[in-house]
Coordinates of C-alpha atoms in Angstrom, one line a residue:
X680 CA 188.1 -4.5 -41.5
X681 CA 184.8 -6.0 -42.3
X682 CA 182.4 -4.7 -45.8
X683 CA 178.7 -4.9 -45.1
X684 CA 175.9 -4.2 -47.5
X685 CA 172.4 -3.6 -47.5
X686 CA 170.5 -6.5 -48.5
X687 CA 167.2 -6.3 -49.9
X688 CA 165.9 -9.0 -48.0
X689 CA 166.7 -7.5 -44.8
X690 CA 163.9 -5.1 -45.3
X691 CA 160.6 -4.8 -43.9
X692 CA 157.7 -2.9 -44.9
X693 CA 156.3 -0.5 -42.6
X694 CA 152.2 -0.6 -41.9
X695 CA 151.7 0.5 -38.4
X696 CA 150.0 3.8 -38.2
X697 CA 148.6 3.8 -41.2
X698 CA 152.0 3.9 -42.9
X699 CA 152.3 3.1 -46.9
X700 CA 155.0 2.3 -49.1
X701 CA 157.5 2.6 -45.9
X702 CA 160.3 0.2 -45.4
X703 CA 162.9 -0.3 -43.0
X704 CA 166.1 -2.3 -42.9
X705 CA 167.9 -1.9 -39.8
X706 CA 171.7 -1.5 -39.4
X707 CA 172.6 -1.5 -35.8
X708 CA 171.7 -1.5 -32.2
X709 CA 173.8 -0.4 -29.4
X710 CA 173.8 -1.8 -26.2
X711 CA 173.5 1.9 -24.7
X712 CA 170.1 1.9 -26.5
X713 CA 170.8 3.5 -29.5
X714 CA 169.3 2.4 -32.7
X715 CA 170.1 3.1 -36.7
X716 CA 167.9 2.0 -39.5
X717 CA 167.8 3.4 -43.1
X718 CA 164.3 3.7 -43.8
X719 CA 162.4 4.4 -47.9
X720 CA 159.8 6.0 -48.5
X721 CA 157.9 5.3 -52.0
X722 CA 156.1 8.0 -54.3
X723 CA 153.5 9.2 -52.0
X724 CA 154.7 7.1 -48.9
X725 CA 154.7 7.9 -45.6
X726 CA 155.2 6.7 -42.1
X727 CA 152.0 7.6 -39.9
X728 CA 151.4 10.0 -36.4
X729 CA 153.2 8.2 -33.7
X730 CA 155.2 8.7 -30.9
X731 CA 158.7 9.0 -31.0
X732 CA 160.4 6.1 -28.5
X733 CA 163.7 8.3 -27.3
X734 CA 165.0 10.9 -29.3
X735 CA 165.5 10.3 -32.8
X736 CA 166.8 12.3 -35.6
X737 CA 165.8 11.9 -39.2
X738 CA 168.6 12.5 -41.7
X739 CA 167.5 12.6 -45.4
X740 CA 170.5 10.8 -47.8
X741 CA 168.1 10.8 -51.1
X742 CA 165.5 12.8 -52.3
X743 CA 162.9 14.9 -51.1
X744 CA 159.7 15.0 -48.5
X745 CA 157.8 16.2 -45.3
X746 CA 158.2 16.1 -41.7
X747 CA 155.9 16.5 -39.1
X748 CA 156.5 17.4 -35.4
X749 CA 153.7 18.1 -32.1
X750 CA 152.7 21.3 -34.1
X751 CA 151.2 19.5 -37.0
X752 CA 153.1 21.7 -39.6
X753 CA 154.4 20.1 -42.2
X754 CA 158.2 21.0 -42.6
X755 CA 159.9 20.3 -46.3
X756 CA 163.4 18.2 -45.6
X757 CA 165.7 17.1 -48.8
X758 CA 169.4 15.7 -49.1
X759 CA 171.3 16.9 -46.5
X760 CA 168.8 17.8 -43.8
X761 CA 167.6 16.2 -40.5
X762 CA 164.8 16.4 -38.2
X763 CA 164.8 15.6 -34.6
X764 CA 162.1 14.5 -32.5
X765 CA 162.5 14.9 -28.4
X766 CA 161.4 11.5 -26.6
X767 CA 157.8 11.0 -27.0
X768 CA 156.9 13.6 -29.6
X769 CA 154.0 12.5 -31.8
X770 CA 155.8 13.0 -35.2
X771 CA 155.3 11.6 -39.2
X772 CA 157.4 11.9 -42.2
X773 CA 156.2 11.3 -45.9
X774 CA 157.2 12.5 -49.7
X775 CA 155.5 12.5 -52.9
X776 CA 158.9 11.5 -55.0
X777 CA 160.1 9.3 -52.8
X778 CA 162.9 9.5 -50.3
X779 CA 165.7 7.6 -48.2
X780 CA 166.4 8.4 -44.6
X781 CA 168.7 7.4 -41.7
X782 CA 166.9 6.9 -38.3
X783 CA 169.2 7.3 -35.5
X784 CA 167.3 6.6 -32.1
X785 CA 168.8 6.8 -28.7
X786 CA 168.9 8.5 -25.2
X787 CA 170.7 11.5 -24.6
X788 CA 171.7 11.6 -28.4
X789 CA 174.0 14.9 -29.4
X790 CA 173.1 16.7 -32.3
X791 CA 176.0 17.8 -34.0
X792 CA 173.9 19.4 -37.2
X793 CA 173.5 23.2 -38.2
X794 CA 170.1 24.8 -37.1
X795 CA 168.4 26.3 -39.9
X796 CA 167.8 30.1 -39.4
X797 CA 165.4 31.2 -37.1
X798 CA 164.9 27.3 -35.1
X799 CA 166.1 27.1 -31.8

C-alpha cells in the first residue's frame, strides 16, 4: 500500500476561457485516456465556456455552485451531485461560495450516479 496526498504545490491556476479563481491539481491519467483532477473554485470563481475534450463528469465533494451545459441554463449542483458533459459539449461551472470538484474525463466513461427526477 502506498499514502498519497494532495500537495498544494501541485496546483495550477486555471485562466483559459476567461476562468477566475480556478485551480486544478491533477491526480491521475490512465493510459486508456482517462483523466481525474480535483479542481477549486474560489468565492465567485468559475471555469469559462468551453468544450468538453471526451466525456467528463463533474462530481461536487465541497460546497455549493452552477453548472452550465449546450442549453445555457444554469443548473445549481452541491455536495453529492455530478454533472456530465457528452464529448464536445460547450459547458462552464462556477459558485459564489466557493466549491471543490472531481473531474473525471475519459471515453466511453459509465455513469454509475442516480438521475435526478425528470432528466433523462
Amino acid at each position: 500500500m502506498k499514502i498519497y496526498r494532495l500537495k498544494t504545490e501541485d496546483r495550477r491556476n486555471i485562466t483559459a476561457y476567461g476562468s477566475e479563481g480556478a485551480e486544478i491539481m491533477p491526480i491521475l491519467r490512465s493510459t486508456t485516456a482517462c483523466h481525474v483532477a480535483q479542481l477549486r473554485l474560489s468565492a465567485g470563481g468559475s471555469v469559462g465556456l468551453h468544450p468538453a475534450v471526451g466525456e467528463q463528469v463533474f462530481l461536487v465533494l465541497e460546497g455549493e455552485g452552477w453548472v452550465e451545459g449546450e442549453t445555457g441554463e444554469r443548473v445549481a449542483v452541491r455536495s453529492g451531485e455530478a454533472a456530465y458533459w457528452t464529448n464536445g459539449e460547450n459547458h462552464q461551472s462556477g459558485s459564489k461560495k466557493g466549491l471543490t470538484a472531481l473531474l473525471i474525463e475519459g471515453e466511453e466513461l459509465i455513469v454509475r450516479f442516480s438521475l435526478e427526477e425528470g432528466d433523462s
